[in-house]
Amino acid sequence: MDLKLTNDLELENGDLLLVQDASATAQRIRHRLLTFRGEWFLDLLFGPDYLKDILIKNSRLNVVTAIIKSEILKSVDSGSFSDFSTTLSDRNSSISYTLNLENETITEAITL
């Protein structure tokens, strides 16, 4: 179980909300992908290195895809992708994936 987070702790009637199973795993993946490397003071290697590898002029889609997939798999014990797509643009980039884990499937779309 993890605390439910959406940019802050989630509360309901004064109680902290919890997430578990696929929701907790999806939340961990989302937070890893939305954290720039060096941003979290407890682990400076946490998250993708957006400034060096992704948000650069003429970034290569296959390199970005490999980096993002690697970061997602760091959040789980084992899993495989049944669907994955990355879209890069000047303003917004998006990632959508379906990740098959041992007992669950996570499908999510994230806009960076």
Coordinates of C-alpha atoms in Angstrom, one line a residue:
M1 CA 0.0 0.0 0.0
D2 CA 1.1 3.5 -0.8
L3 CA -0.3 6.9 0.1
K4 CA -2.4 8.3 -2.7
L5 CA -0.7 11.3 -4.3
T6 CA -1.9 13.8 -6.9
N7 CA 0.7 16.6 -6.6
D8 CA -0.1 16.4 -2.8
L9 CA -1.4 13.9 -0.3
E10 CA -5.0 13.0 -0.9
L11 CA -7.5 13.4 2.0
E12 CA -11.0 12.3 2.4
N13 CA -12.9 13.4 5.5
G14 CA -9.6 14.2 7.2
D15 CA -8.2 10.7 6.5
L16 CA -5.2 9.9 4.2
L17 CA -6.2 7.8 1.2
L18 CA -4.2 4.8 0.2
V19 CA -3.7 3.0 -3.1
Q20 CA -2.6 -0.6 -3.6
D21 CA -1.9 -3.2 -6.3
A22 CA -2.0 -1.8 -9.9
S23 CA -3.0 1.7 -8.7
A24 CA 0.1 1.9 -6.4
T25 CA 2.4 0.6 -9.2
A26 CA 1.0 3.0 -11.7
Q27 CA 1.4 5.9 -9.3
R28 CA 5.1 4.9 -8.7
I29 CA 5.7 4.8 -12.4
R30 CA 4.0 8.1 -13.0
H31 CA 6.1 9.8 -10.3
R32 CA 9.3 8.4 -11.6
L33 CA 8.5 9.6 -15.1
L34 CA 7.4 13.1 -13.9
T35 CA 10.6 13.6 -11.8
F36 CA 13.7 15.1 -13.5
R37 CA 16.9 13.4 -12.7
G38 CA 18.6 15.3 -9.9
E39 CA 15.3 16.8 -8.6
W40 CA 14.8 14.4 -5.7
F41 CA 17.4 15.1 -3.0
L42 CA 17.3 11.6 -1.5
D43 CA 18.3 9.9 -4.8
L44 CA 19.9 12.2 -7.5
L45 CA 19.7 9.4 -10.1
F46 CA 15.9 9.0 -9.7
G47 CA 13.9 9.7 -12.9
P48 CA 14.9 10.2 -16.5
D49 CA 17.6 12.7 -17.5
Y50 CA 15.3 14.9 -19.5
L51 CA 17.7 17.8 -19.8
K52 CA 20.5 15.7 -21.2
D53 CA 18.8 12.9 -23.2
I54 CA 15.2 13.9 -24.1
L55 CA 14.5 17.6 -24.1
I56 CA 17.2 18.3 -26.6
K57 CA 17.2 19.5 -30.2
N58 CA 16.7 16.6 -32.7
S59 CA 16.2 14.0 -30.0
R60 CA 15.9 10.5 -31.5
L61 CA 12.6 8.7 -30.8
N62 CA 14.2 5.3 -30.5
V63 CA 16.6 6.6 -27.8
V64 CA 13.8 8.3 -25.9
T65 CA 11.7 5.2 -26.1
A66 CA 14.4 3.0 -24.7
I67 CA 15.1 5.5 -21.8
I68 CA 11.4 5.8 -20.9
K69 CA 10.9 2.0 -21.0
S70 CA 13.9 1.5 -18.8
E71 CA 12.6 4.0 -16.3
I72 CA 9.2 2.3 -16.2
L73 CA 10.8 -1.1 -15.6
K74 CA 12.8 0.3 -12.7
S75 CA 9.5 0.8 -10.8
V76 CA 8.5 -2.9 -11.0
D77 CA 10.0 -6.2 -10.1
S78 CA 9.3 -7.8 -13.5
G79 CA 7.0 -6.9 -16.4
S80 CA 6.6 -6.8 -20.2
F81 CA 5.1 -4.2 -22.5
S82 CA 2.2 -5.3 -24.7
D83 CA 1.8 -1.7 -26.0
F84 CA 4.0 1.3 -25.9
S85 CA 4.1 4.6 -27.8
T86 CA 6.0 7.9 -27.3
T87 CA 5.1 11.1 -29.1
L88 CA 7.6 14.0 -29.0
S89 CA 6.8 17.6 -29.9
D90 CA 8.1 21.1 -29.1
R91 CA 5.3 21.8 -26.6
N92 CA 4.1 18.4 -25.2
S93 CA 5.4 14.9 -25.2
S94 CA 3.3 11.9 -24.3
I95 CA 3.8 8.3 -23.3
S96 CA 1.2 5.6 -23.4
Y97 CA 1.8 2.1 -22.4
T98 CA 0.3 -1.2 -21.3
L99 CA 2.5 -3.1 -18.9
N100 CA 1.8 -6.7 -18.1
L101 CA 2.9 -7.7 -14.6
E102 CA 2.6 -11.0 -12.8
N103 CA -1.0 -10.6 -11.6
E104 CA -2.1 -7.3 -13.1
T105 CA -2.0 -5.1 -16.2
I106 CA -1.4 -1.3 -16.1
T107 CA -2.6 0.9 -19.0
E108 CA -1.8 4.6 -18.7
A109 CA -1.1 7.7 -20.7
I110 CA 1.1 10.4 -19.3
T111 CA 1.7 13.9 -20.8
L112 CA 5.0 15.5 -20.1

